[in-house]
Coordinates of C-alpha atoms in Angstrom, one line a residue:
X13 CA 0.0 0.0 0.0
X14 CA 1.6 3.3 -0.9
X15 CA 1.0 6.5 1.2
X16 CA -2.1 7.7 1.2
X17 CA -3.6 5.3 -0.6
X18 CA -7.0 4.0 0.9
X19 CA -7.1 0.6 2.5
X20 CA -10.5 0.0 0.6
X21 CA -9.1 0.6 -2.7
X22 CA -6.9 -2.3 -4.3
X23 CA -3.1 -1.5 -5.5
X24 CA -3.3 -2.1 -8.9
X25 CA 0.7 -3.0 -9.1
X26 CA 0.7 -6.5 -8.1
X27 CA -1.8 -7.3 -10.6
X28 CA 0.9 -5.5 -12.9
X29 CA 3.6 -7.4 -11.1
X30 CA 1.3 -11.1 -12.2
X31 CA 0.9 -9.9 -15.9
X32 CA 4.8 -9.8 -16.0
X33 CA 6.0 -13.2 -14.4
X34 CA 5.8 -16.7 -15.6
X35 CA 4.2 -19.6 -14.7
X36 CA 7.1 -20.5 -12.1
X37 CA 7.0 -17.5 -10.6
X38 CA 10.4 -16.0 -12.8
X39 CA 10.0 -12.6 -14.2
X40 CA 9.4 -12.6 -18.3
X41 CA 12.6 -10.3 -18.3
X42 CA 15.5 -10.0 -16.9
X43 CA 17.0 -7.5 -18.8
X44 CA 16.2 -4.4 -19.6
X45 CA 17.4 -4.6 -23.1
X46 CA 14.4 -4.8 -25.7
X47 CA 16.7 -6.8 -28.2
X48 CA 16.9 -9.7 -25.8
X49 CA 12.3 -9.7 -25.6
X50 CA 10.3 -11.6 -27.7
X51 CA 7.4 -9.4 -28.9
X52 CA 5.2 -11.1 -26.2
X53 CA 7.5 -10.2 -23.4
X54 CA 7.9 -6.8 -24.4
X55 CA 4.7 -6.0 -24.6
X56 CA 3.7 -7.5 -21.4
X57 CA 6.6 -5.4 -19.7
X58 CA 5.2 -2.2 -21.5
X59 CA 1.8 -3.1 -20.0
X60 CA 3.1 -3.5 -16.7
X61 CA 5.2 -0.2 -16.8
X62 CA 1.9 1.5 -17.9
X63 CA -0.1 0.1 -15.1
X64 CA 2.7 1.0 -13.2
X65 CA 2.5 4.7 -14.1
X66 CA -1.6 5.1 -14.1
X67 CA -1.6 3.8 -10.7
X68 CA -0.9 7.1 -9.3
X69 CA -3.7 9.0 -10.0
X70 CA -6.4 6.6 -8.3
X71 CA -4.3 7.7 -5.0
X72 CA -4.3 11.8 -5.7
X73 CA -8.3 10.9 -5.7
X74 CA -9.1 9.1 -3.2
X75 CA -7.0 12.0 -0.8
X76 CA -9.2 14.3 -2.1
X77 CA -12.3 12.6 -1.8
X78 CA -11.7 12.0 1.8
X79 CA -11.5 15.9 2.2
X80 CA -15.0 16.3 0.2
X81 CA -16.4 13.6 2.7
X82 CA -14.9 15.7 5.7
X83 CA -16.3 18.9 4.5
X84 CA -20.1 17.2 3.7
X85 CA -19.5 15.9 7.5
X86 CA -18.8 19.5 8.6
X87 CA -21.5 21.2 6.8
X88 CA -23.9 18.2 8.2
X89 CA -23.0 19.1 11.7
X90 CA -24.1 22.8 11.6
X91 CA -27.1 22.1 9.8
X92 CA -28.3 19.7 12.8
X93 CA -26.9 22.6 15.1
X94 CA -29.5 25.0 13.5
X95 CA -32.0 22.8 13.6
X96 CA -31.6 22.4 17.2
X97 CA -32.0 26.3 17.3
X98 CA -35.2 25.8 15.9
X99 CA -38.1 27.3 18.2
X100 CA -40.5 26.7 15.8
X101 CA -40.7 22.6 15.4
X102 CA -43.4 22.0 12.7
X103 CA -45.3 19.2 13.6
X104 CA -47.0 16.1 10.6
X105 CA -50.3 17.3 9.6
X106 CA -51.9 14.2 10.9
X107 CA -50.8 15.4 14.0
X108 CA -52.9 18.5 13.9
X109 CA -56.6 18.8 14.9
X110 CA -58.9 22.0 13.7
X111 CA -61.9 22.9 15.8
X112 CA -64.6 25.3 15.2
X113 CA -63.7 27.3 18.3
X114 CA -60.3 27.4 16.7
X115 CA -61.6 29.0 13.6
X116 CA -63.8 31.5 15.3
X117 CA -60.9 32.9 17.9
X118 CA -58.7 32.8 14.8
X119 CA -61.3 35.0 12.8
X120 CA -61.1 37.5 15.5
X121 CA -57.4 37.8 15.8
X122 CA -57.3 38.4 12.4
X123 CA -60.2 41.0 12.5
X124 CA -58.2 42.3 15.8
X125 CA -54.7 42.3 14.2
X126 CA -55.7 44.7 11.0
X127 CA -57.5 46.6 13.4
X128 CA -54.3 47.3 15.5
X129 CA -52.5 48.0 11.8
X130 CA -54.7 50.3 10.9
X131 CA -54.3 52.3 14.1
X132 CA -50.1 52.0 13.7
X133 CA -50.1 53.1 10.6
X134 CA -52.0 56.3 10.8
X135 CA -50.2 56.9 13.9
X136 CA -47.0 56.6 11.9
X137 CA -48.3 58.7 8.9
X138 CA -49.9 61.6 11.4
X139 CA -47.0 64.5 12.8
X140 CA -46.5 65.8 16.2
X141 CA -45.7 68.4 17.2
X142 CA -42.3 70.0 19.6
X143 CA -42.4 73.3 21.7
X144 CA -39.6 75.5 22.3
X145 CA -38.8 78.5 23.5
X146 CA -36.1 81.4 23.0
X147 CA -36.4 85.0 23.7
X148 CA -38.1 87.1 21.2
X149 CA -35.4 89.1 19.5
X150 CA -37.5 90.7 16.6
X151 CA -37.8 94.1 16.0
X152 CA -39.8 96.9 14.1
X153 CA -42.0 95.0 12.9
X154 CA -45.9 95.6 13.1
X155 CA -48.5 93.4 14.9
X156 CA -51.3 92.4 12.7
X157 CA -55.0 92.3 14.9
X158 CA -57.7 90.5 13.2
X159 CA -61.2 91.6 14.8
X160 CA -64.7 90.6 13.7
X161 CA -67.6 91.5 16.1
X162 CA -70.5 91.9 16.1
X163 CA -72.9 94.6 18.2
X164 CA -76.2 93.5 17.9
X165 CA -77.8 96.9 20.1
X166 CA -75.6 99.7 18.4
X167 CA -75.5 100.9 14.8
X168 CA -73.1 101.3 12.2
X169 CA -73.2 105.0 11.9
X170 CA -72.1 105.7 15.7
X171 CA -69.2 102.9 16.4
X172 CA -65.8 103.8 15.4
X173 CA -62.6 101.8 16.1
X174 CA -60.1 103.5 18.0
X175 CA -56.5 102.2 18.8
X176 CA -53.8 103.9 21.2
X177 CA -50.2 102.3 21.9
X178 CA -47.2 102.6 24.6
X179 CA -45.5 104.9 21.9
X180 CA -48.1 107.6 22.3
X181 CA -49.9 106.7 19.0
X182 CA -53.8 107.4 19.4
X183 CA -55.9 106.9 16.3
X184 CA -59.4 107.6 16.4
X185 CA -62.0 105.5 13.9
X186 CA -59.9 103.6 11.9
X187 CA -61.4 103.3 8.6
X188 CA -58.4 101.9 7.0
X189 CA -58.8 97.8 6.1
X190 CA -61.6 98.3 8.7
X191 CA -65.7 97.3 7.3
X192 CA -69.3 97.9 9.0
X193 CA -71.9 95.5 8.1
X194 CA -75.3 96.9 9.2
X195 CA -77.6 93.9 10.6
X196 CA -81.4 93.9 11.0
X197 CA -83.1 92.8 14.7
X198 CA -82.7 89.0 13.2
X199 CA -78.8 89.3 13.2
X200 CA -79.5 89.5 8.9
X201 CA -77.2 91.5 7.2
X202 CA -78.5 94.7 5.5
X203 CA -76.2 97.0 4.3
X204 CA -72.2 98.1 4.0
X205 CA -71.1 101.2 5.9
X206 CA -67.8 102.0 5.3
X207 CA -67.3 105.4 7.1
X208 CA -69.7 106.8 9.2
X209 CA -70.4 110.5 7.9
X210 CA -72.0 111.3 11.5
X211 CA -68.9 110.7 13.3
X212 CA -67.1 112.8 10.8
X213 CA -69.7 115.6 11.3
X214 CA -69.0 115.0 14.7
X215 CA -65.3 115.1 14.6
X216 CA -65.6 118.9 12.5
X217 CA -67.6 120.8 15.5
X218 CA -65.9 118.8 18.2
X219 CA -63.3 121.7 18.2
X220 CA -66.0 124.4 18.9
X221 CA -67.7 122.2 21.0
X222 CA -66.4 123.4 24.7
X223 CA -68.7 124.9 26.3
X224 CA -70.5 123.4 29.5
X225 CA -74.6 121.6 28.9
X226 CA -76.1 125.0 29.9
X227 CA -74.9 126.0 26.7
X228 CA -76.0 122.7 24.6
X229 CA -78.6 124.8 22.3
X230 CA -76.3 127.7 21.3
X231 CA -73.8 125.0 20.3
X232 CA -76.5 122.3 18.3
X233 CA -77.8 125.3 16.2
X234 CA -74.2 125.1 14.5
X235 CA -74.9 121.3 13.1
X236 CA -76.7 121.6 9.9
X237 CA -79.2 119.8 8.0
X238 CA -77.5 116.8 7.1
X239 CA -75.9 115.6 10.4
X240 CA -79.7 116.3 12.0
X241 CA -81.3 113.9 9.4
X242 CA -78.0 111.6 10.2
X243 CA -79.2 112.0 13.9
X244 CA -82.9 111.1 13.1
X245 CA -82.0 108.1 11.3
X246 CA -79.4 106.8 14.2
X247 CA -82.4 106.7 16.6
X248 CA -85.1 105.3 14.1
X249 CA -82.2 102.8 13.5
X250 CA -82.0 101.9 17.2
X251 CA -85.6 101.6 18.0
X252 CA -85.5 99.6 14.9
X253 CA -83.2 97.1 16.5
X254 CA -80.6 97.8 13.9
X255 CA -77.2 96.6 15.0
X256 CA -73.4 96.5 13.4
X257 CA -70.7 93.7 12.6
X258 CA -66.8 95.0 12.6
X259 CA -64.6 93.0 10.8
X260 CA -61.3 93.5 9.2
X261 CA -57.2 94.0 10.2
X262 CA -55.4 96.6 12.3
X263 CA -51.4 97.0 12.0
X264 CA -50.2 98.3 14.8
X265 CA -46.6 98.9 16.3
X266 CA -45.1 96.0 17.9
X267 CA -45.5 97.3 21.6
X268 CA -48.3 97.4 24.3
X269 CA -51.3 99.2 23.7
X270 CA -54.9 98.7 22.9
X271 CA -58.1 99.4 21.3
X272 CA -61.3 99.6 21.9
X273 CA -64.8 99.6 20.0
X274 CA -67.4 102.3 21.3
X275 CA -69.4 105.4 20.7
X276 CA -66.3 107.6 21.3
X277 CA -65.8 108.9 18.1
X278 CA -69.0 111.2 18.2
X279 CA -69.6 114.4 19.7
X280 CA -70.2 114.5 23.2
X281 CA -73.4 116.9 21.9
X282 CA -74.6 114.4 19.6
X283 CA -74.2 111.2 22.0
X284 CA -76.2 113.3 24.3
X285 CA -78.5 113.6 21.9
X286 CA -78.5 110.4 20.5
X287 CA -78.7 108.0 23.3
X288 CA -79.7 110.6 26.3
X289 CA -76.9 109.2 28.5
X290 CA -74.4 106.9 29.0
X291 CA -76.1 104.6 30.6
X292 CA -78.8 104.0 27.4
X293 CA -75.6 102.8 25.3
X294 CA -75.7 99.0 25.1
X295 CA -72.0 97.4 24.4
X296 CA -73.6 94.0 24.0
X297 CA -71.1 92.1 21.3
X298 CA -70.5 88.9 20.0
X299 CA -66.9 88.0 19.2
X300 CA -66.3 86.0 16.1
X301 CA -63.0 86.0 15.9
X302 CA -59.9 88.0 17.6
X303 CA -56.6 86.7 16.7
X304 CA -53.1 88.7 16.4
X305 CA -51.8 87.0 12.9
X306 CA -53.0 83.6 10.9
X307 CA -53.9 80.2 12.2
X308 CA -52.2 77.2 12.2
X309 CA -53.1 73.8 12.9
X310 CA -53.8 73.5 16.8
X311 CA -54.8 76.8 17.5
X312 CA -57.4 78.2 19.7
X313 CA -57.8 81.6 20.6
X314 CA -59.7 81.8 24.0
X315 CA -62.1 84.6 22.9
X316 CA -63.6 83.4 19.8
X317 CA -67.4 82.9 19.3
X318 CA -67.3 85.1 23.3
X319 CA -71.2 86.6 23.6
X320 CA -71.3 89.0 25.9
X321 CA -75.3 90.3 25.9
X322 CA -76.2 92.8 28.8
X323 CA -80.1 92.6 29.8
X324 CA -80.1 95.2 31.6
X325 CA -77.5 98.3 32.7
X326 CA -74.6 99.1 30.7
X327 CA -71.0 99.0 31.5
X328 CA -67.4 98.8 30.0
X329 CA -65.7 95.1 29.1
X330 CA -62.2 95.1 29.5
X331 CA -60.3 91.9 27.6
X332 CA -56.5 91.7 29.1
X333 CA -54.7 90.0 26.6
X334 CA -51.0 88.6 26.9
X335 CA -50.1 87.9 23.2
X336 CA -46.9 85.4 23.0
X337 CA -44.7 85.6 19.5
X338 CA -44.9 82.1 18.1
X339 CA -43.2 80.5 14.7
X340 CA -44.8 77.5 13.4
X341 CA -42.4 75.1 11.2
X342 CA -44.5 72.3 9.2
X343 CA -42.8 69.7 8.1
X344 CA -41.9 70.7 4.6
X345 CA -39.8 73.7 6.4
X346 CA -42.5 76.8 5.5
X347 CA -42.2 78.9 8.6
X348 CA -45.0 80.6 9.7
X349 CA -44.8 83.5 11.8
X350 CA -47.7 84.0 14.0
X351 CA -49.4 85.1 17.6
X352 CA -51.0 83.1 20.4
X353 CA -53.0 84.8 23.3
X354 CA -54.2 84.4 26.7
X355 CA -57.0 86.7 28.2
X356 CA -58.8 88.0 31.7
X357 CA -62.1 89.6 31.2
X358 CA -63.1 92.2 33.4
X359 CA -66.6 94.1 33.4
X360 CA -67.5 97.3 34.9
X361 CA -71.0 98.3 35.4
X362 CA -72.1 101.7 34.6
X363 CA -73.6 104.2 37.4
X364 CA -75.5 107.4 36.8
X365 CA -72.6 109.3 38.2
X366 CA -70.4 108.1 35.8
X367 CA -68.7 110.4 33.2
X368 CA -67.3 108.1 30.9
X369 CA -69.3 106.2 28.1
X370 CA -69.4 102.0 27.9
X371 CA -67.1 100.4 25.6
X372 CA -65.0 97.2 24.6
X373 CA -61.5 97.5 25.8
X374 CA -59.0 95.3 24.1
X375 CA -55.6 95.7 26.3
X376 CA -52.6 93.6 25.3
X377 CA -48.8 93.5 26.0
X378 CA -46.3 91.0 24.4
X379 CA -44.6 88.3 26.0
X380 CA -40.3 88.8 25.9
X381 CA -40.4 85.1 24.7
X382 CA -40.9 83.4 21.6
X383 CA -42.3 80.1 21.2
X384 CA -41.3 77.5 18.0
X385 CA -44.0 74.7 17.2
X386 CA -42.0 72.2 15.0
X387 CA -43.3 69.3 13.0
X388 CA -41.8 66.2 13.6
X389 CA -42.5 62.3 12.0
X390 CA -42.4 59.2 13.5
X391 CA -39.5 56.9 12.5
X392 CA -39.9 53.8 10.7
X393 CA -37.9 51.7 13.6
X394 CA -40.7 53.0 16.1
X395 CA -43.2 52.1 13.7
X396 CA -42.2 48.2 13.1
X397 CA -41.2 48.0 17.3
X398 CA -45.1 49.1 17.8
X399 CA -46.4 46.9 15.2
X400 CA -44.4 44.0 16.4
X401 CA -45.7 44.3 20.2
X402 CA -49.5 44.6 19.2
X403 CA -49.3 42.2 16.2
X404 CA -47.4 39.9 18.1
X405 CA -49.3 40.4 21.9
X406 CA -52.9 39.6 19.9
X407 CA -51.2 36.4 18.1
X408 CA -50.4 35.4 21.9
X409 CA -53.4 36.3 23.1
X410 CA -55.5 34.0 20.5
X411 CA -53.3 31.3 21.0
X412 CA -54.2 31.4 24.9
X413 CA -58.0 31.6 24.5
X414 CA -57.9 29.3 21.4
X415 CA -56.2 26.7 24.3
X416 CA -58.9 27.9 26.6
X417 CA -61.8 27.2 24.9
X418 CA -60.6 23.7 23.3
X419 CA -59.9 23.2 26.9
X420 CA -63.3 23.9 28.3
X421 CA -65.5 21.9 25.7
X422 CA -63.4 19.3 26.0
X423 CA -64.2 18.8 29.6
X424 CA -67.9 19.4 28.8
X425 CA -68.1 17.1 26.1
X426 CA -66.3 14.0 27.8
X427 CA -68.6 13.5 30.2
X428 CA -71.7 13.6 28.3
X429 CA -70.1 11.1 25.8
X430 CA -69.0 8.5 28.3
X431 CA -72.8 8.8 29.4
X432 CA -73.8 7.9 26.0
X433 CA -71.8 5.2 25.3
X434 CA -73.2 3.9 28.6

């Protein structure tokens, strides 16, 4: 046998070695010469030199075969080491038994499981929201105030919208981006007044108009024709019920102020003669909407859709109002700059030693710090970790009640069969 030659595997050389002898055992040659061979002899010792020299290769084989085998052993090995890894043994289908009770708890883990998807994944596709705060470091800019009110006891032609600020600003009926809807008794709109022409008549004799109440007549004989037909129609308009919605934007400057919606744009004379006192003006109002720039998504501004209806004495409403810069960032980037509020109400009643008339007071003062609502999305790792727990936690869940329920008709069932088979 020659190194590393199998034991199973026969040496081809001594059949060589047979080929070449004679019948008494003598070699066919016994010299190497070819002149001294007969034909026969020579080719026998060719044939055994041949044999001789193929009988190599069988033994380069059979090493690496023995290799292969060794590898096929070593892949063997680890394949039964997975296997016994495997927490998940399938069992023979004649080894498995399907129940009705089965089928209806599996019916409703399914009906459960899309459920639960459904839920995740609109969970995943909807944003949230992040707050944070920094001090407000803007400057010169103007503060947009959005107003729309309505004042279902006063009309048109006697309200005005005055605004006054911290820098000494004071402007008195604003007219500008500022619109009066006239409304009948119903609440109906009627009509569009845009600037009242009674508080301008008012604001043209309000110069010549100091003189004490003794000298009231002397100083209403200056008011002509026009502003007394303006003065009849204001009270046929009141006894008529004829009220006024406000609506439209104030800029203002960026610093504390306010402004206030009332009967102070006329002529003390012609308020006197309007409404006979103080006490007869109603301020009853309905705020629609107040809001100090646009909305974004998860806004609520504490005074909108605010009714405020007085049955019976007048007063003044005061709204304090701390307004708080705030930047909203969606989640495409667009920033948009806007306000939120907070508000106290305060209401004070009018007496018939009061001088000054009712009105609403809007008072407001900004907040030194800024507050940035950001946009944020889920991620896709928190996404599959929820859906794994509540996928997986119903799967277990079924599988307990499925084990359950086999359990419990099984002990009902057994003992009413044995009865039978008695």
């Amino acid at each position: 046998m020659k190194p590393g030659q199998s034991s199973l595997e026969p040496d081809p050389w001594p059949i060589a070695v047979g080929l070449c002898i004679d019948s008494h055992g003598r070699p066919l040659a016994k010299s190497s010469s070819s002149s001294d061979l007969s034909p026969v002899k020579s080719s026998c010792l060719s044939l055994c030199v041949f044999l001789r020299t193929v009988s190599s290769p069988p033994l380069v084989l059979s090493g690496v075969h023995e290799s292969l085998l060794k590898n096929n052993q070593n892949i063997m090995g680890v394949k039964q080491v997975l296997k016994n890894l495997d927490a998940f043994p399938r069992a023979e289908e004649h080894l498995l038994q399907k129940t009705q009770s089965g089928a209806v708890v599996s019916i409703a883990g399914l009906f459960i499981m899309a459920t639960l998807f459904l839920h995740e994944l609109t969970y995943y596709i909807s944003t949230y929201t992040v707050h944070e705060m920094a001090v407000d470091l803007k400057r010169g800019e103007t503060l947009p105030i959005h107003i729309n009110m309505s004042f279902p006891a006063l009309p048109c032609q006697v309200l005005s919208v005055d605004a006054i600020d911290m820098s000494g600003k004071h402007e008195v009926d604003l007219d500008t981006n500022i619109w009066k809807l006239r409304l009948n008794k119903e609440g109906m709109i009627i009509g569009t007044e845009y600037l009242s022409d009674l508080v301008e008549k008012g604001h043209t004799t309000h110069n010549h108009g100091n003189e004490t109440h003794h000298h009231e007549k002397p100083h209403l004989d200056r008011f002509d024709d026009e502003a007394e037909n303006m003065i009849k129609k204001v009270k046929q308009a009141i006894h008529d019920g004829e009220g006024c919605r406000v609506y439209g934007t104030l800029d203002v400057q960026r610093v504390a102020g306010n402004f206030h919606i009332s009967v102070h744009g006329l002529n003390i004379f012609v308020a006197q003669m309007i409404f006979e006192g103080a006490s007869h003006v109603n301020v009853s109002h309905v705020i629609h909407d107040l809001s100090f720039g646009p909305k974004y998504p998860g806004l609520h501004n504490p005074l909108d859709e605010t009714h405020r209806i007085l049955p019976g004495a007048s007063g003044t409403f005061k709204y304090y109002i701390k307004i708080v810069p705030t930047e909203y960032k969606y989640i495409s980037k667009e920033v948009l700059p806007t306000n939120q509020f907070s508000v106290t109400e305060y209401f004070s009643p009018m007496n018939e030693y009061d001088r000054t008339w009712p009105a609403v007071y809007f008072l407001y003062d900004l907040s030194p710090i800024t507050v940035t609502i950001k946009e944020e999305r889920r991620s896709f790792l928190h996404f599959i970790t929820r859906l794994c727990a509540v996928l997986g936690g119903t799967f277990a869940l079924t599988g307990m009640l499925d084990r359950w329920m086999y359990r419990l008709l099984e002990a009902v069932t057994k003992p009413q069969a044995r009865r039978s088979m008695r």
